[in-house]
Coordinates of C-alpha atoms (C1' of nucleotides) in Angstrom, one line a residue:
Chain G
M1 CA 30.3 7.5 99.9
E2 CA 26.9 7.6 98.1
R3 CA 23.7 6.5 99.6
A4 CA 21.7 3.8 97.8
D5 CA 18.8 6.0 96.8
A6 CA 21.2 8.6 95.5
A7 CA 23.0 6.1 93.3
R8 CA 19.7 4.8 92.0
N9 CA 18.6 8.3 91.1
R10 CA 21.9 9.0 89.3
Q11 CA 21.3 6.0 87.1
R12 CA 17.7 6.9 86.4
I13 CA 18.7 10.4 85.5
L14 CA 21.5 9.2 83.1
R15 CA 19.2 6.7 81.5
A16 CA 16.3 9.1 81.0
A17 CA 18.7 11.8 79.7
A18 CA 20.2 9.4 77.2
E19 CA 16.8 8.6 75.8
L20 CA 15.7 12.2 75.6
F21 CA 18.9 13.3 74.0
A22 CA 18.6 10.6 71.4
A23 CA 14.9 11.3 70.8
K24 CA 14.8 15.1 70.6
G25 CA 18.4 16.2 70.3
A26 CA 20.3 17.5 73.3
P27 CA 19.6 21.3 72.7
N28 CA 15.9 20.7 72.8
V29 CA 15.8 18.9 76.1
T30 CA 15.2 20.9 79.2
M31 CA 16.4 20.1 82.7
E32 CA 12.7 19.9 83.6
D33 CA 12.2 17.3 80.9
I34 CA 15.0 15.2 82.3
A35 CA 13.7 15.5 85.9
R36 CA 10.2 14.4 84.9
A37 CA 11.4 11.5 82.7
A38 CA 13.7 10.3 85.5
G39 CA 10.9 10.7 88.0
V40 CA 12.9 13.0 90.3
G41 CA 12.4 16.6 91.3
R42 CA 14.3 19.5 89.9
G43 CA 16.3 19.9 93.1
T44 CA 17.5 16.4 92.9
L45 CA 18.6 16.8 89.4
Y46 CA 20.5 20.0 90.1
R47 CA 22.2 18.5 93.1
R48 CA 24.4 16.4 90.9
F49 CA 24.4 18.0 87.5
P50 CA 24.7 21.7 87.3
D51 CA 23.5 21.8 83.7
R52 CA 22.6 19.8 80.6
A53 CA 26.2 19.8 79.5
A54 CA 27.4 18.0 82.6
I55 CA 24.9 15.2 82.0
A56 CA 26.0 14.8 78.4
T57 CA 29.6 14.9 79.5
A58 CA 29.0 12.1 82.0
L59 CA 27.3 10.0 79.3
L60 CA 30.2 10.6 76.9
D61 CA 32.9 10.1 79.4
T62 CA 33.2 6.3 79.0
H63 CA 33.7 6.5 75.2
E64 CA 36.1 9.4 75.4
R65 CA 38.2 7.6 78.0
E66 CA 38.4 4.5 75.9
L67 CA 39.7 6.5 72.9
Q68 CA 42.2 8.3 75.1
E69 CA 43.4 4.9 76.3
R70 CA 43.9 3.7 72.8
L71 CA 45.8 6.9 71.9
L72 CA 48.2 6.4 74.8
R73 CA 48.7 2.7 74.8
G74 CA 46.9 1.1 71.8
E75 CA 48.2 -0.4 68.7
P76 CA 49.7 1.9 65.9
P77 CA 48.7 3.8 64.0
L78 CA 46.4 5.1 66.7
G79 CA 48.9 4.4 69.5
P80 CA 52.6 5.1 69.6
G81 CA 54.9 3.7 66.9
A82 CA 53.5 5.1 63.6
P83 CA 54.8 8.3 62.0
P84 CA 53.1 11.4 63.3
A85 CA 51.1 12.1 60.2
E86 CA 49.7 8.6 60.2
R87 CA 48.8 8.8 63.9
L88 CA 47.0 12.1 63.2
A89 CA 45.1 10.5 60.4
A90 CA 44.1 7.6 62.6
F91 CA 43.1 10.0 65.4
Y92 CA 40.8 11.9 62.9
A93 CA 39.3 8.6 61.8
A94 CA 38.6 7.6 65.4
M95 CA 37.1 11.0 66.1
V96 CA 34.8 10.7 63.1
E97 CA 33.6 7.3 64.5
L98 CA 33.0 8.8 67.9
L99 CA 31.1 11.8 66.4
E100 CA 29.1 9.6 64.2
A101 CA 28.1 7.3 67.1
H102 CA 27.4 10.0 69.7
A103 CA 26.7 13.2 67.7
H104 CA 23.6 14.0 69.8
L105 CA 25.6 13.7 73.0
V106 CA 28.6 15.7 71.8
L107 CA 26.2 18.4 70.5
G108 CA 24.9 18.7 74.1
A109 CA 28.2 18.6 75.8
E110 CA 30.8 20.3 73.7
T111 CA 29.0 23.0 71.8
G112 CA 30.2 26.5 71.2
R113 CA 32.7 27.9 73.7
S114 CA 32.2 25.3 76.3
R115 CA 33.9 22.8 74.0
F116 CA 37.2 24.3 74.9
E117 CA 36.6 24.0 78.6
T118 CA 36.0 20.3 78.7
G119 CA 38.7 18.0 79.9
A120 CA 38.4 16.1 76.6
Y121 CA 39.5 19.1 74.5
G122 CA 42.5 19.5 76.6
F123 CA 43.4 15.9 76.1
W124 CA 43.0 16.0 72.3
R125 CA 45.0 19.2 72.3
V126 CA 47.9 17.7 74.2
H127 CA 47.9 14.6 72.0
V128 CA 47.8 16.4 68.6
R129 CA 50.3 18.9 69.8
S130 CA 52.8 16.2 70.7
L131 CA 52.3 14.7 67.2
L132 CA 53.1 18.1 65.7
V133 CA 56.2 18.4 67.8
A134 CA 57.3 15.0 66.7
A135 CA 56.7 16.0 63.1
R136 CA 58.9 19.0 63.6
V137 CA 56.1 21.3 62.4
P138 CA 56.7 25.0 63.1
D139 CA 54.6 26.7 65.8
P140 CA 52.6 23.7 66.9
D141 CA 50.8 25.8 69.5
A142 CA 49.1 27.9 66.9
L143 CA 48.4 25.0 64.5
V144 CA 46.9 22.5 67.0
D145 CA 43.6 24.4 67.5
V146 CA 43.3 24.9 63.8
L147 CA 43.6 21.2 63.2
L148 CA 41.1 20.4 65.9
A149 CA 38.6 23.0 64.7
P150 CA 37.0 20.7 62.0
L151 CA 36.1 18.2 64.8
A152 CA 33.7 20.7 66.4
P153 CA 30.3 19.0 66.6
E154 CA 28.6 21.8 64.8
V155 CA 30.9 21.5 61.8
Y156 CA 30.5 17.7 61.7
T157 CA 26.7 17.8 61.8
Y158 CA 26.6 20.6 59.2
Q159 CA 28.6 18.4 56.9
R160 CA 26.6 15.3 57.6
Q161 CA 23.1 16.8 57.6
D162 CA 23.1 20.0 55.7
R163 CA 25.7 18.9 53.1
G164 CA 24.8 15.3 53.0
L165 CA 28.4 14.1 53.2
S166 CA 29.1 10.5 54.3
P167 CA 31.3 9.9 57.3
E168 CA 33.8 8.3 54.9
R169 CA 34.1 11.4 52.8
I170 CA 34.6 13.6 55.8
A171 CA 37.2 11.1 57.2
G172 CA 38.9 11.1 53.8
A173 CA 39.2 14.9 53.7
L174 CA 40.7 14.9 57.2
R175 CA 43.0 12.1 56.3
R176 CA 44.4 14.1 53.4
L177 CA 44.7 17.1 55.7
A178 CA 46.7 15.0 58.3
R179 CA 49.0 13.7 55.6
S180 CA 49.8 17.2 54.4
I181 CA 51.3 18.1 57.7
E182 CA 55.0 18.2 57.2
P183 CA 58.0 20.1 58.6
E184 CA 58.8 23.5 57.0
G185 CA 60.9 23.3 53.9
D186 CA 60.4 19.5 53.8
R187 CA 57.6 19.7 51.2
R188 CA 58.6 18.6 47.7
A189 CA 62.0 17.7 49.2
Chain Z
M1 CA 9.8 52.6 51.1
E2 CA 10.6 53.4 54.6
R3 CA 9.1 56.2 56.7
A4 CA 11.5 58.9 58.1
D5 CA 10.9 58.0 61.7
A6 CA 11.5 54.3 60.9
A7 CA 14.8 55.1 59.2
R8 CA 15.8 57.2 62.2
N9 CA 15.0 54.4 64.6
R10 CA 16.9 51.9 62.6
Q11 CA 20.0 54.1 62.8
R12 CA 19.6 54.6 66.5
I13 CA 19.2 50.9 67.1
L14 CA 22.3 50.0 65.1
R15 CA 24.3 52.7 66.8
A16 CA 23.2 51.7 70.3
A17 CA 23.8 48.0 69.6
A18 CA 27.3 48.6 68.2
E19 CA 28.2 50.4 71.5
L20 CA 26.7 47.7 73.7
F21 CA 28.3 44.9 71.8
A22 CA 31.7 46.6 72.0
A23 CA 31.2 47.4 75.7
K24 CA 29.8 44.1 77.1
G25 CA 30.3 41.5 74.4
A26 CA 27.4 40.5 72.2
P27 CA 26.3 37.5 74.1
N28 CA 25.7 39.6 77.3
V29 CA 23.5 42.1 75.6
T30 CA 19.8 41.6 75.7
M31 CA 17.2 42.8 73.3
E32 CA 15.8 44.8 76.2
D33 CA 19.2 46.5 76.7
I34 CA 19.4 47.5 73.1
A35 CA 15.8 48.8 73.0
R36 CA 16.4 50.9 76.1
A37 CA 19.8 52.3 74.9
A38 CA 18.2 53.1 71.6
G39 CA 15.3 54.8 73.2
V40 CA 12.7 52.7 71.5
G41 CA 10.2 50.1 72.7
R42 CA 10.7 46.3 72.4
G43 CA 8.0 46.1 69.8
T44 CA 9.8 48.5 67.6
L45 CA 13.1 46.6 67.9
Y46 CA 11.5 43.3 67.1
R47 CA 9.7 44.8 64.1
R48 CA 13.0 45.0 62.2
F49 CA 15.4 42.6 63.9
P50 CA 14.1 39.2 64.9
D51 CA 17.0 38.6 67.2
R52 CA 20.5 39.8 68.3
A53 CA 22.1 37.9 65.5
A54 CA 20.2 39.9 62.9
I55 CA 21.5 43.1 64.4
A56 CA 25.1 41.9 64.5
T57 CA 24.8 40.7 61.0
A58 CA 23.6 44.0 59.8
L59 CA 26.5 45.7 61.5
L60 CA 29.0 43.3 59.9
D61 CA 27.4 43.4 56.5
T62 CA 29.5 46.3 55.2
H63 CA 32.8 44.8 56.1
E64 CA 32.0 41.4 54.8
R65 CA 30.7 42.8 51.5
E66 CA 33.9 44.8 51.1
L67 CA 36.0 41.6 51.5
Q68 CA 33.8 39.8 49.2
E69 CA 34.3 42.5 46.6
R70 CA 38.1 42.2 46.9
L71 CA 37.9 38.4 46.6
L72 CA 36.0 38.7 43.3
R73 CA 37.6 41.7 41.7
G74 CA 40.5 42.8 43.8
E75 CA 44.2 42.6 43.2
P76 CA 46.0 39.3 43.5
P77 CA 46.8 37.4 45.6
L78 CA 43.4 38.0 47.2
G79 CA 41.7 38.5 43.9
P80 CA 42.0 36.5 40.7
G81 CA 45.4 35.8 39.2
A82 CA 47.5 34.2 41.9
P83 CA 47.8 30.4 42.3
P84 CA 45.0 28.9 44.4
A85 CA 47.1 28.1 47.4
E86 CA 48.3 31.7 47.6
R87 CA 44.8 33.0 47.2
L88 CA 43.7 30.8 50.0
A89 CA 46.5 32.0 52.2
A90 CA 45.5 35.6 51.4
F91 CA 41.9 34.8 52.2
Y92 CA 42.9 33.4 55.6
A93 CA 45.0 36.5 56.3
A94 CA 42.1 38.8 55.4
M95 CA 39.7 36.8 57.6
V96 CA 42.1 37.1 60.5
E97 CA 42.0 40.8 60.1
L98 CA 38.3 40.8 59.9
L99 CA 38.0 38.6 63.0
E100 CA 40.5 40.7 64.9
A101 CA 38.7 44.0 64.1
H102 CA 35.1 42.8 64.7
A103 CA 35.4 39.8 67.0
H104 CA 32.6 41.1 69.3
L105 CA 30.3 41.4 66.3
V106 CA 31.1 38.1 64.8
L107 CA 30.7 36.4 68.1
G108 CA 27.2 37.8 68.2
A109 CA 26.2 37.0 64.6
E110 CA 27.9 33.8 63.6
T111 CA 28.2 31.7 66.6
G112 CA 27.4 28.0 66.9
R113 CA 25.1 26.5 64.3
S114 CA 23.8 29.8 63.0
R115 CA 27.2 30.4 61.5
F116 CA 26.4 28.1 58.7
E117 CA 23.1 29.7 58.0
T118 CA 24.4 33.2 57.3
G119 CA 24.9 34.4 53.7
A120 CA 28.5 35.1 54.5
Y121 CA 29.4 31.5 55.2
G122 CA 27.8 30.5 51.9
F123 CA 30.0 33.1 50.1
W124 CA 33.2 32.0 51.8
R125 CA 32.3 28.4 51.0
V126 CA 31.8 29.0 47.3
H127 CA 35.0 31.0 47.1
V128 CA 37.2 28.5 48.9
R129 CA 35.6 25.6 47.0
S130 CA 36.4 27.2 43.7
L131 CA 40.0 27.6 44.8
L132 CA 40.2 23.9 45.7
V133 CA 38.7 23.0 42.4
A134 CA 41.3 25.2 40.6
A135 CA 44.0 23.4 42.7
R136 CA 42.6 20.1 41.5
V137 CA 42.3 18.9 45.1
P138 CA 40.3 15.7 45.5
D139 CA 36.7 16.0 46.9
P140 CA 36.6 19.7 47.5
D141 CA 33.1 19.5 48.8
A142 CA 34.3 17.6 51.9
L143 CA 37.4 19.6 52.4
V144 CA 35.9 23.1 52.2
D145 CA 34.1 23.0 55.5
V146 CA 37.2 21.5 57.1
L147 CA 39.3 24.4 55.9
L148 CA 36.7 27.0 57.0
A149 CA 36.3 25.5 60.5
P150 CA 39.3 27.3 62.1
L151 CA 37.7 30.6 61.2
A152 CA 34.8 29.9 63.5
P153 CA 34.7 32.9 65.9
E154 CA 34.8 30.6 68.9
V155 CA 38.0 29.0 67.7
Y156 CA 39.7 32.4 67.0
T157 CA 38.8 33.9 70.3
Y158 CA 39.9 30.8 72.2
Q159 CA 43.3 31.1 70.5
R160 CA 43.6 34.8 71.1
Q161 CA 42.3 35.0 74.6
D162 CA 42.7 31.6 76.3
R163 CA 45.9 30.7 74.5
G164 CA 47.3 34.2 74.2
L165 CA 48.3 33.8 70.6
S166 CA 48.9 36.8 68.5
P167 CA 47.0 37.4 65.3
E168 CA 50.3 36.9 63.4
R169 CA 50.9 33.5 64.8
I170 CA 47.4 32.4 64.0
A171 CA 47.6 33.8 60.5
G172 CA 51.0 32.0 60.1
A173 CA 49.5 28.7 61.0
L174 CA 46.7 29.2 58.6
R175 CA 49.1 30.3 55.9
R176 CA 51.1 27.1 56.2
L177 CA 47.9 25.2 56.1
A178 CA 46.8 26.9 52.9
R179 CA 50.1 26.2 51.2
S180 CA 50.0 22.5 52.1
I181 CA 46.9 22.1 49.9
E182 CA 48.0 20.3 46.8
P183 CA 46.6 17.9 44.3
E184 CA 46.7 14.2 45.2
G185 CA 49.9 12.6 44.2
D186 CA 51.5 16.0 43.5
R187 CA 53.2 16.2 46.9
R188 CA 57.0 15.6 46.9
A189 CA 56.7 15.5 43.1
Chain F
dA1 C1' -7.1 69.8 57.0
dG2 C1' -8.3 65.1 56.5
dT3 C1' -7.4 60.3 55.8
dC4 C1' -5.1 56.1 56.8
dA5 C1' -1.7 52.9 56.9
dA6 C1' 2.8 52.4 58.7
dG7 C1' 5.0 52.7 62.8
dC8 C1' 5.4 52.6 67.8
dG9 C1' 5.9 50.9 72.5
dG10 C1' 4.6 49.1 76.8
dA11 C1' 2.0 45.5 78.9
dC12 C1' 1.6 40.7 79.0
dA13 C1' 2.1 35.7 78.9
dC14 C1' 5.4 32.2 78.5
dC15 C1' 9.3 29.4 79.3
dG16 C1' 13.6 27.8 81.2
dT17 C1' 16.7 28.4 85.0
dG18 C1' 18.5 27.8 89.4
dT19 C1' 17.7 28.1 94.5
dC20 C1' 15.7 27.3 98.9
dC21 C1' 13.7 24.9 102.7
dG22 C1' 10.6 21.8 105.0
dC23 C1' 10.0 16.8 104.6
dT24 C1' 11.6 12.0 104.0
dT25 C1' 14.4 8.1 104.5
dA26 C1' 18.7 5.3 104.3
dG27 C1' 22.3 3.9 107.2
dC28 C1' 24.0 3.0 111.5
dA29 C1' 24.5 2.1 116.6
dC30 C1' 22.6 -0.3 120.2
Chain Q
dG1 C1' 13.4 -3.3 116.2
dT2 C1' 14.0 1.4 117.7
dG3 C1' 15.8 5.8 117.6
dC4 C1' 19.0 9.2 115.8
dT5 C1' 21.0 12.0 112.3
dA6 C1' 22.6 13.7 108.2
dA7 C1' 22.2 13.0 103.4
dG8 C1' 19.0 13.2 100.1
dC9 C1' 14.7 14.7 98.0
dG10 C1' 11.4 17.6 95.4
dG11 C1' 8.1 21.1 94.7
dA12 C1' 7.3 25.9 95.1
dC13 C1' 9.2 30.1 94.1
dA14 C1' 11.5 34.2 92.1
dC15 C1' 13.9 35.8 88.4
dG16 C1' 15.3 37.1 83.8
dG17 C1' 14.9 37.0 78.9
dT18 C1' 11.9 36.3 74.9
dG19 C1' 8.5 37.3 71.6
dT20 C1' 3.7 39.0 70.7
dC21 C1' -0.3 41.7 70.7
dC22 C1' -3.1 45.7 70.4
dG23 C1' -4.5 50.4 71.2
dC24 C1' -2.3 54.8 70.3
dT25 C1' 0.6 58.1 67.5
dT26 C1' 2.4 60.2 63.5
dG27 C1' 4.4 60.7 58.9
dA28 C1' 3.0 61.0 54.1
dC29 C1' 0.1 62.0 50.6
dT30 C1' -4.1 64.4 48.7

DNA sequence: AGTCAAGCGGACACCGTGTCCGCTTAGCAC
DNA sequence: GTGCTAAGCGGACACGGTGTCCGCTTGACT
């Protein structure tokens, strides 16, 4: 179990990190910054969180779990019951909401290669793959990462900031993509 | 115009960098490594190439230009003449070949956010966007980055290495994706 | 041969990372 | 409340990579 001062410091670290990420963007925040803002030493910071990504992941965790819960046991079309293409479209919409709300965190936690190593990616992957299987799409293992690629935080922020697209337009494009997923030979049937 | 010794050093730098990238993977090669292997000082290296990405980009340039040429003026289905969905499928196939042949370079040049800032991305974007316009797809501006996302080098190497997928399977998934691009209301028509 | 600017390269300062170790303090037993 | 102990703390430190600066060298042109 965790000592009281340790728990207090964990809270202070997370609070300070959240503010800094929001203010300056995760990639521009150093571990030193966080330690100073939280009023703890560098050693204390590293004791719990090996790097910036771990802190961002901890901050994201709640939100991601909540979405995961809704995917597993929520109402359709997000939860079970709706046709696979509709569930995929609903998943995309929910991810756009999540990216929109926490872009600065995701950009700190799931950037570049490390994106694939997070538990969250594994979860999204299993979920979407099961939808593809249900839709009887050929070779779901190859398609699943292709369909998850546009949800990379770099892509989303490029579309939002550099391209000036609204969340709605991005969600719309993803929705059309989701609905185009059909079994081989079933198109124009 | 460029002095003879300068041109010689440029060649030595590019040659040395190509070997190091292939041997150790671009992200693990430091500017110092390249300078030493090329037999030049750090100052000389920085004079021409501001960072590792610039070197990798220079090495990729030839191959990318060649593909761009084929897209503009080559035979169908890559070049003009074929239906948009087929041209998109051919583009995906060509990109898979390029990624397969030069993954270590692309991983050095077009990783993370910087991918979107390269001239190459702009070219691919214009090309695919024009195909979407020709296919009368709604909101091509939002869809184009979505369709280019799976070509991010991180995604490709994840599929190849962590997932053990063959280039053919990846290309197959992308081909099916390309063929599912159709005008609104035209599906199942 | 002389001039001079382009080119060169190593030394240097800086920044962020991650570790290590002596000090502090919470938690507990009595 | 006192004393013990291990968990927790934090600053100092070493390291590695980056990018710049400036005195020296050398190619190119006359």
